[in-house]
PDB file of C-alpha atoms in Angstrom:
ATOM      1  CA  MET A   1     159.954 114.884 165.706  1.00 45.00           C
ATOM      2  CA  ASN A   2     163.480 115.983 166.646  1.00 49.00           C
ATOM      3  CA  LEU A   3     164.477 119.637 166.604  1.00 42.00           C
ATOM      4  CA  LYS A   4     166.845 119.372 163.629  1.00 50.00           C
ATOM      5  CA  TYR A   5     164.121 117.712 161.571  1.00 48.00           C
ATOM      6  CA  ALA A   6     161.551 120.352 162.514  1.00 47.00           C
ATOM      7  CA  LEU A   7     163.918 123.220 161.728  1.00 47.00           C
ATOM      8  CA  CYS A   8     164.831 121.734 158.376  1.00 53.00           C
ATOM      9  CA  LEU A   9     161.202 121.266 157.403  1.00 51.00           C
ATOM     10  CA  PHE A  10     160.467 124.796 158.538  1.00 49.00           C
ATOM     11  CA  ALA A  11     163.243 126.099 156.289  1.00 51.00           C
ATOM     12  CA  VAL A  12     161.854 124.160 153.334  1.00 50.00           C
ATOM     13  CA  ALA A  13     158.365 125.445 154.096  1.00 50.00           C
ATOM     14  CA  CYS A  14     159.563 129.042 154.125  1.00 50.00           C
ATOM     15  CA  LEU A  15     160.425 128.708 150.460  1.00 46.00           C
ATOM     16  CA  ALA A  16     156.772 128.050 149.777  1.00 45.00           C
ATOM     17  CA  THR A  17     155.477 131.078 151.680  1.00 45.00           C
ATOM     18  CA  SER A  18     152.588 132.800 149.971  1.00 44.00           C
ATOM     19  CA  ARG A  19     151.982 136.501 150.588  1.00 45.00           C
ATOM     20  CA  THR A  20     149.069 137.048 148.277  1.00 45.00           C
ATOM     21  CA  ALA A  21     146.042 139.257 148.771  1.00 51.00           C
ATOM     22  CA  ALA A  22     143.769 138.462 151.707  1.00 63.00           C
ATOM     23  CA  ASP A  23     141.457 135.501 151.160  1.00 85.00           C
ATOM     24  CA  ASP A  24     139.029 133.310 153.122  1.00 90.00           C
ATOM     25  CA  ILE A  25     139.605 129.681 154.134  1.00 93.00           C
ATOM     26  CA  THR A  26     136.887 127.266 155.282  1.00 93.00           C
ATOM     27  CA  THR A  27     138.121 124.048 156.874  1.00 94.00           C
ATOM     28  CA  LEU A  28     136.555 120.616 156.521  1.00 92.00           C
ATOM     29  CA  ASP A  29     135.006 120.895 159.988  1.00 93.00           C
ATOM     30  CA  GLY A  30     133.259 124.108 158.963  1.00 92.00           C
ATOM     31  CA  GLN A  31     135.478 126.724 160.601  1.00 92.00           C
ATOM     32  CA  LYS A  32     135.727 129.861 158.457  1.00 91.00           C
ATOM     33  CA  TYR A  33     138.744 132.167 158.588  1.00 90.00           C
ATOM     34  CA  GLU A  34     138.393 135.571 156.968  1.00 89.00           C
ATOM     35  CA  ASN A  35     140.963 137.958 155.525  1.00 91.00           C
ATOM     36  CA  VAL A  36     143.662 135.296 155.418  1.00 92.00           C
ATOM     37  CA  LYS A  37     147.184 136.422 154.519  1.00 91.00           C
ATOM     38  CA  ASP A  38     150.849 135.515 155.099  1.00 91.00           C
ATOM     39  CA  VAL A  39     150.171 131.845 154.363  1.00 93.00           C
ATOM     40  CA  MET A  40     153.039 129.449 155.026  1.00 89.00           C
ATOM     41  CA  LEU A  41     153.444 125.683 154.713  1.00 86.00           C
ATOM     42  CA  LYS A  42     154.673 124.212 158.001  1.00 79.00           C
ATOM     43  CA  PRO A  43     155.346 120.594 158.966  1.00 68.00           C
ATOM     44  CA  ASN A  44     152.259 120.394 161.190  1.00 74.00           C
ATOM     45  CA  GLY A  45     149.830 122.318 158.995  1.00 84.00           C
ATOM     46  CA  LEU A  46     149.018 125.436 157.015  1.00 91.00           C
ATOM     47  CA  PHE A  47     149.888 128.591 158.950  1.00 93.00           C
ATOM     48  CA  PHE A  48     148.273 131.935 158.207  1.00 93.00           C
ATOM     49  CA  VAL A  49     147.278 135.215 159.770  1.00 94.00           C
ATOM     50  CA  THR A  50     143.549 135.893 159.886  1.00 93.00           C
ATOM     51  CA  THR A  51     141.503 138.905 160.860  1.00 87.00           C
ATOM     52  CA  THR A  52     138.047 137.943 162.082  1.00 73.00           C
ATOM     53  CA  GLY A  53     135.811 140.311 163.969  1.00 72.00           C
ATOM     54  CA  GLY A  54     138.531 142.928 164.089  1.00 78.00           C
ATOM     55  CA  THR A  55     141.009 140.612 165.824  1.00 84.00           C
ATOM     56  CA  MET A  56     144.231 139.506 164.103  1.00 90.00           C
ATOM     57  CA  LYS A  57     145.785 136.173 165.046  1.00 92.00           C
ATOM     58  CA  GLY A  58     148.023 133.440 163.701  1.00 94.00           C
ATOM     59  CA  VAL A  59     146.425 130.053 163.067  1.00 92.00           C
ATOM     60  CA  THR A  60     147.797 126.638 162.079  1.00 93.00           C
ATOM     61  CA  VAL A  61     145.290 124.221 160.515  1.00 93.00           C
ATOM     62  CA  PRO A  62     146.307 120.544 160.107  1.00 87.00           C
ATOM     63  CA  TYR A  63     146.457 119.526 156.467  1.00 84.00           C
ATOM     64  CA  ASN A  64     143.887 116.765 156.996  1.00 80.00           C
ATOM     65  CA  ASN A  65     141.366 119.462 157.951  1.00 89.00           C
ATOM     66  CA  LEU A  66     141.816 121.392 154.691  1.00 91.00           C
ATOM     67  CA  PRO A  67     139.861 120.923 151.441  1.00 90.00           C
ATOM     68  CA  ASP A  68     141.865 119.745 148.473  1.00 84.00           C
ATOM     69  CA  ASP A  69     141.380 123.030 146.623  1.00 90.00           C
ATOM     70  CA  VAL A  70     142.965 124.953 149.510  1.00 92.00           C
ATOM     71  CA  LYS A  71     145.936 122.579 149.640  1.00 89.00           C
ATOM     72  CA  ASP A  72     146.325 122.856 145.883  1.00 87.00           C
ATOM     73  CA  LYS A  73     146.132 126.644 145.974  1.00 91.00           C
ATOM     74  CA  TYR A  74     149.039 126.882 148.390  1.00 90.00           C
ATOM     75  CA  HIS A  75     151.041 124.137 146.623  1.00 89.00           C
ATOM     76  CA  TYR A  76     150.999 121.641 149.479  1.00 88.00           C
ATOM     77  CA  ASP A  77     152.898 118.460 148.662  1.00 90.00           C
ATOM     78  CA  PRO A  78     153.166 116.043 151.608  1.00 88.00           C
ATOM     79  CA  PHE A  79     156.187 114.277 150.115  1.00 93.00           C
ATOM     80  CA  GLU A  80     158.565 117.133 149.368  1.00 88.00           C
ATOM     81  CA  PRO A  81     159.643 118.031 152.949  1.00 83.00           C
ATOM     82  CA  GLY A  82     160.766 114.471 153.661  1.00 89.00           C
ATOM     83  CA  LEU A  83     162.707 114.168 150.427  1.00 92.00           C
ATOM     84  CA  ALA A  84     164.382 117.514 151.056  1.00 86.00           C
ATOM     85  CA  PHE A  85     165.327 116.599 154.607  1.00 88.00           C
ATOM     86  CA  ALA A  86     166.807 113.263 153.517  1.00 94.00           C
ATOM     87  CA  ARG A  87     169.076 115.098 151.076  1.00 94.00           C
ATOM     88  CA  GLN A  88     170.646 116.916 154.037  1.00 93.00           C
ATOM     89  CA  ASN A  89     172.120 113.483 154.891  1.00 96.00           C
ATOM     90  CA  GLN A  90     171.960 114.045 158.634  1.00 95.00           C
ATOM     91  CA  PRO A  91     173.003 110.950 160.626  1.00 96.00           C
ATOM     92  CA  ILE A  92     170.145 109.028 162.192  1.00 95.00           C
ATOM     93  CA  VAL A  93     170.226 106.355 164.889  1.00 97.00           C
ATOM     94  CA  LEU A  94     167.738 103.844 163.559  1.00 97.00           C
ATOM     95  CA  SER A  95     165.449 102.194 166.103  1.00 97.00           C
ATOM     96  CA  THR A  96     162.346 100.032 165.956  1.00 97.00           C
ATOM     97  CA  ASN A  97     160.230 102.711 167.650  1.00 96.00           C
ATOM     98  CA  MET A  98     160.448 104.932 164.552  1.00 97.00           C
ATOM     99  CA  ALA A  99     157.461 103.111 163.054  1.00 98.00           C
ATOM    100  CA  PHE A 100     154.541 100.925 164.060  1.00 98.00           C
ATOM    101  CA  SER A 101     154.970  97.163 164.247  1.00 97.00           C
ATOM    102  CA  LEU A 102     152.709  94.299 163.207  1.00 97.00           C
ATOM    103  CA  GLY A 103     151.779  94.037 166.879  1.00 96.00           C
ATOM    104  CA  THR A 104     150.426  97.597 166.779  1.00 98.00           C
ATOM    105  CA  LEU A 105     148.954  97.366 163.279  1.00 98.00           C
ATOM    106  CA  GLU A 106     145.440  98.286 164.381  1.00 98.00           C
ATOM    107  CA  ALA A 107     146.767 101.533 165.848  1.00 98.00           C
ATOM    108  CA  ALA A 108     148.647 102.213 162.600  1.00 98.00           C
ATOM    109  CA  LYS A 109     145.479 101.630 160.573  1.00 98.00           C
ATOM    110  CA  ALA A 110     143.492 103.930 162.844  1.00 97.00           C
ATOM    111  CA  LYS A 111     146.105 106.668 162.474  1.00 96.00           C
ATOM    112  CA  ALA A 112     146.183 106.272 158.688  1.00 96.00           C
ATOM    113  CA  GLN A 113     142.407 106.453 158.450  1.00 94.00           C
ATOM    114  CA  ALA A 114     142.193 109.459 160.764  1.00 90.00           C
ATOM    115  CA  GLU A 115     144.908 111.346 158.862  1.00 87.00           C
ATOM    116  CA  LYS A 116     143.753 110.157 155.424  1.00 87.00           C
ATOM    117  CA  LYS A 117     147.116 108.587 154.667  1.00 93.00           C
ATOM    118  CA  LEU A 118     148.310 105.340 153.155  1.00 97.00           C
ATOM    119  CA  LEU A 119     150.303 102.719 155.059  1.00 98.00           C
ATOM    120  CA  GLY A 120     153.933 102.036 154.158  1.00 98.00           C
ATOM    121  CA  PHE A 121     155.185  98.607 155.276  1.00 98.00           C
ATOM    122  CA  ILE A 122     158.992  98.495 155.309  1.00 98.00           C
ATOM    123  CA  LEU A 123     160.733  95.114 155.222  1.00 96.00           C
ATOM    124  CA  VAL A 124     163.720  95.166 157.597  1.00 97.00           C
ATOM    125  CA  TRP A 125     166.316  92.935 159.209  1.00 96.00           C
ATOM    126  CA  ASP A 126     167.314  93.423 162.845  1.00 96.00           C
ATOM    127  CA  SER A 127     170.851  94.252 161.704  1.00 96.00           C
ATOM    128  CA  PHE A 128     169.613  97.457 160.005  1.00 97.00           C
ATOM    129  CA  PHE A 129     169.033  99.281 163.289  1.00 97.00           C
ATOM    130  CA  VAL A 130     172.346 101.086 163.639  1.00 97.00           C
ATOM    131  CA  PRO A 131     173.488 104.692 163.028  1.00 97.00           C
ATOM    132  CA  ALA A 132     173.186 105.550 159.335  1.00 97.00           C
ATOM    133  CA  HIS A 133     173.129 108.353 156.768  1.00 97.00           C
ATOM    134  CA  PRO A 134     170.023 108.443 154.521  1.00 97.00           C
ATOM    135  CA  MET A 135     171.974 109.159 151.349  1.00 97.00           C
ATOM    136  CA  GLY A 136     174.558 106.491 152.085  1.00 96.00           C
ATOM    137  CA  GLN A 137     175.115 103.078 150.592  1.00 94.00           C
ATOM    138  CA  GLY A 138     173.989  99.883 152.253  1.00 92.00           C
ATOM    139  CA  SER A 139     170.750  98.637 153.742  1.00 95.00           C
ATOM    140  CA  ASN A 140     171.002 100.736 156.896  1.00 96.00           C
ATOM    141  CA  GLY A 141     171.387 103.860 154.750  1.00 97.00           C
ATOM    142  CA  GLY A 142     168.410 102.736 152.701  1.00 97.00           C
ATOM    143  CA  LEU A 143     166.275 102.317 155.808  1.00 98.00           C
ATOM    144  CA  ALA A 144     167.283 105.784 157.031  1.00 98.00           C
ATOM    145  CA  HIS A 145     166.273 107.144 153.618  1.00 98.00           C
ATOM    146  CA  PHE A 146     162.860 105.457 153.715  1.00 98.00           C
ATOM    147  CA  VAL A 147     162.207 106.771 157.236  1.00 97.00           C
ATOM    148  CA  ASP A 148     163.310 110.335 156.526  1.00 95.00           C
ATOM    149  CA  ALA A 149     161.529 110.542 153.181  1.00 95.00           C
ATOM    150  CA  PHE A 150     158.188 109.002 154.134  1.00 96.00           C
ATOM    151  CA  HIS A 151     157.548 109.135 157.873  1.00 91.00           C
ATOM    152  CA  ASN A 152     155.397 112.276 157.608  1.00 87.00           C
ATOM    153  CA  SER A 153     153.569 111.464 154.361  1.00 92.00           C
ATOM    154  CA  LEU A 154     152.744 107.807 155.107  1.00 97.00           C
ATOM    155  CA  VAL A 155     152.071 105.841 158.278  1.00 97.00           C
ATOM    156  CA  LEU A 156     155.055 103.486 158.501  1.00 98.00           C
ATOM    157  CA  VAL A 157     155.080  99.911 159.780  1.00 98.00           C
ATOM    158  CA  PHE A 158     158.237  97.813 160.194  1.00 98.00           C
ATOM    159  CA  VAL A 159     158.057  94.138 159.233  1.00 97.00           C
ATOM    160  CA  HIS A 160     160.939  91.962 160.442  1.00 97.00           C
ATOM    161  CA  HIS A 161     162.193  89.554 157.810  1.00 95.00           C
ATOM    162  CA  GLU A 162     163.387  87.120 160.468  1.00 94.00           C
ATOM    163  CA  ASN A 163     159.988  86.091 161.824  1.00 94.00           C
ATOM    164  CA  GLU A 164     157.071  88.159 160.484  1.00 96.00           C
ATOM    165  CA  LEU A 165     156.707  87.501 156.758  1.00 93.00           C
ATOM    166  CA  ASP A 166     154.002  84.907 157.421  1.00 94.00           C
ATOM    167  CA  LYS A 167     151.944  87.446 159.400  1.00 95.00           C
ATOM    168  CA  ILE A 168     151.555  90.251 156.853  1.00 96.00           C
ATOM    169  CA  PRO A 169     148.300  91.104 155.026  1.00 96.00           C
ATOM    170  CA  ALA A 170     147.951  89.829 151.472  1.00 95.00           C
ATOM    171  CA  SER A 171     148.152  93.356 150.065  1.00 96.00           C
ATOM    172  CA  VAL A 172     151.556  93.842 151.718  1.00 96.00           C
ATOM    173  CA  LYS A 173     152.808  90.503 150.457  1.00 94.00           C
ATOM    174  CA  ALA A 174     152.036  91.683 146.911  1.00 91.00           C
ATOM    175  CA  GLY A 175     154.660  94.387 147.416  1.00 91.00           C
ATOM    176  CA  PHE A 176     157.306  92.423 149.248  1.00 91.00           C
ATOM    177  CA  LEU A 177     157.167  89.630 146.680  1.00 86.00           C
ATOM    178  CA  GLY A 178     156.687  91.912 143.675  1.00 82.00           C
ATOM    179  CA  PRO A 179     158.880  91.987 140.582  1.00 83.00           C
ATOM    180  CA  GLU A 180     160.743  95.187 141.474  1.00 82.00           C
ATOM    181  CA  GLU A 181     162.096  94.198 144.887  1.00 74.00           C
ATOM    182  CA  GLY A 182     164.857  92.037 143.441  1.00 74.00           C
ATOM    183  CA  GLY A 183     165.787  90.321 146.710  1.00 78.00           C
ATOM    184  CA  PHE A 184     167.071  93.464 148.414  1.00 87.00           C
ATOM    185  CA  ALA A 185     165.831  94.988 151.656  1.00 91.00           C
ATOM    186  CA  PRO A 186     164.677  97.381 152.902  1.00 95.00           C
ATOM    187  CA  ASN A 187     161.834  97.824 150.492  1.00 95.00           C
ATOM    188  CA  MET A 188     158.337  99.183 150.981  1.00 97.00           C
ATOM    189  CA  ALA A 189     154.829  98.008 150.184  1.00 97.00           C
ATOM    190  CA  VAL A 190     152.341 100.876 150.109  1.00 98.00           C
ATOM    191  CA  VAL A 191     148.726  99.875 150.787  1.00 98.00           C
ATOM    192  CA  THR A 192     145.436 101.506 151.688  1.00 97.00           C
ATOM    193  CA  ALA A 193     144.713 102.495 155.291  1.00 97.00           C
ATOM    194  CA  ASP A 194     142.579  99.388 155.861  1.00 97.00           C
ATOM    195  CA  CYS A 195     145.197  97.101 154.222  1.00 97.00           C
ATOM    196  CA  SER A 196     142.616  95.959 151.682  1.00 96.00           C
ATOM    197  CA  GLN A 197     144.380  97.183 148.528  1.00 96.00           C
ATOM    198  CA  PHE A 198     147.960  97.195 147.268  1.00 96.00           C
ATOM    199  CA  VAL A 199     149.041 100.570 145.836  1.00 97.00           C
ATOM    200  CA  CYS A 200     152.673 100.198 144.801  1.00 96.00           C
ATOM    201  CA  GLU A 201     156.044  98.734 145.674  1.00 96.00           C
ATOM    202  CA  ILE A 202     159.013 100.986 146.386  1.00 96.00           C
ATOM    203  CA  PRO A 203     162.245  99.032 145.908  1.00 95.00           C
ATOM    204  CA  PHE A 204     165.630  99.587 147.518  1.00 94.00           C
ATOM    205  CA  GLY A 205     167.387 100.177 144.221  1.00 93.00           C
ATOM    206  CA  GLY A 206     169.814  97.275 143.909  1.00 91.00           C
ATOM    207  CA  LYS A 207     173.058  96.213 145.523  1.00 89.00           C
ATOM    208  CA  ASP A 208     174.814  99.509 144.716  1.00 92.00           C
ATOM    209  CA  SER A 209     171.928 101.633 145.968  1.00 94.00           C
ATOM    210  CA  THR A 210     172.701 105.095 147.323  1.00 96.00           C
ATOM    211  CA  GLY A 211     170.507 108.084 148.080  1.00 97.00           C
ATOM    212  CA  ALA A 212     171.217 109.461 144.613  1.00 96.00           C
ATOM    213  CA  ILE A 213     169.908 106.226 143.094  1.00 96.00           C
ATOM    214  CA  ARG A 214     166.946 105.914 145.465  1.00 97.00           C
ATOM    215  CA  GLU A 215     165.498 109.426 145.214  1.00 97.00           C
ATOM    216  CA  PRO A 216     164.472 109.138 141.527  1.00 97.00           C
ATOM    217  CA  ILE A 217     162.887 105.782 142.361  1.00 96.00           C
ATOM    218  CA  PHE A 218     161.040 107.351 145.295  1.00 97.00           C
ATOM    219  CA  ARG A 219     159.836 110.215 143.110  1.00 97.00           C
ATOM    220  CA  GLN A 220     158.566 107.874 140.420  1.00 97.00           C
ATOM    221  CA  LYS A 221     156.646 105.874 143.011  1.00 97.00           C
ATOM    222  CA  ILE A 222     155.307 109.028 144.661  1.00 97.00           C
ATOM    223  CA  GLU A 223     153.715 109.885 141.325  1.00 97.00           C
ATOM    224  CA  ASP A 224     152.056 106.451 141.353  1.00 97.00           C
ATOM    225  CA  ILE A 225     150.808 107.130 144.889  1.00 97.00           C
ATOM    226  CA  LYS A 226     149.445 110.538 143.913  1.00 94.00           C
ATOM    227  CA  LYS A 227     147.675 109.040 140.914  1.00 95.00           C
ATOM    228  CA  PHE A 228     146.099 106.372 143.121  1.00 95.00           C
ATOM    229  CA  LEU A 229     144.970 108.956 145.688  1.00 91.00           C
ATOM    230  CA  LYS A 230     143.477 111.153 142.986  1.00 89.00           C
ATOM    231  CA  GLU A 231     141.557 108.224 141.506  1.00 91.00           C
ATOM    232  CA  GLN A 232     140.449 107.139 144.983  1.00 87.00           C
ATOM    233  CA  ALA A 233     139.142 110.629 145.752  1.00 84.00           C
ATOM    234  CA  HIS A 234     137.303 110.672 142.426  1.00 84.00           C
ATOM    235  CA  ARG A 235     135.662 107.318 143.180  1.00 86.00           C
ATOM    236  CA  GLU A 236     134.610 108.503 146.629  1.00 81.00           C
ATOM    237  CA  GLN A 237     133.143 111.679 145.171  1.00 81.00           C
ATOM    238  CA  GLU A 238     131.158 109.688 142.619  1.00 82.00           C
ATOM    239  CA  GLN A 239     129.857 107.392 145.387  1.00 80.00           C
ATOM    240  CA  ASN A 240     128.856 110.390 147.500  1.00 79.00           C
ATOM    241  CA  ASN A 241     127.111 111.996 144.549  1.00 78.00           C
ATOM    242  CA  GLY A 242     125.317 108.739 143.815  1.00 74.00           C
ATOM    243  CA  SER A 243     124.153 108.292 147.392  1.00 67.00           C
ATOM    244  CA  GLY A 244     122.779 111.830 147.368  1.00 62.00           C
ATOM    245  CA  ASN A 245     120.476 111.219 144.405  1.00 57.00           C
TER     246      ASN A 245
END
């Protein structure tokens, strides 16, 4: 993560600072923090000050180690920082190393599973990898917008239109060839971490696409993603409850 990106996300996170009465937080790995206060959303996790055993210290816990009720309490939304940063319209030099490739798909799947994220496959052409502004018009601007908006909330994989369309999983093909894409790239197919299930397609927004056109589309699709994740969590909870009987 570059410094400008980190500082911008930090500024956005400061708006969500919570200075409520002291509380306790127990992480998914069983660590308990007592007398928690000065809670702040940061790009790399939930920061807070805790007093345990008479010692005060600052702690940052990764979001994937926090229960859903804790994340909900402090209004964590993994998508908002990226959307906010993209609106700053900072220039970005697009390069293929900004995402995984089909050649490193197994590593992308492992990362998505470990971080409990979905995979976002972005269809690109080689000509897109030039300097661009995320709110700008054109395919390179669209790619910059996808990267800025989603690279922290999803695990991204680039798929090159020139020679890789015949190598993608079936779930990804359902997005790239879906009804909303309309023949324009970049566009994104969001699938589960194991690539077994298609979640939604996020289109480019048409030939006149700009950041102002794309952001409402992104937000609509983010709601679809959140709905899927909520239903997935509910199914997993029911399975866990069933296996415990």
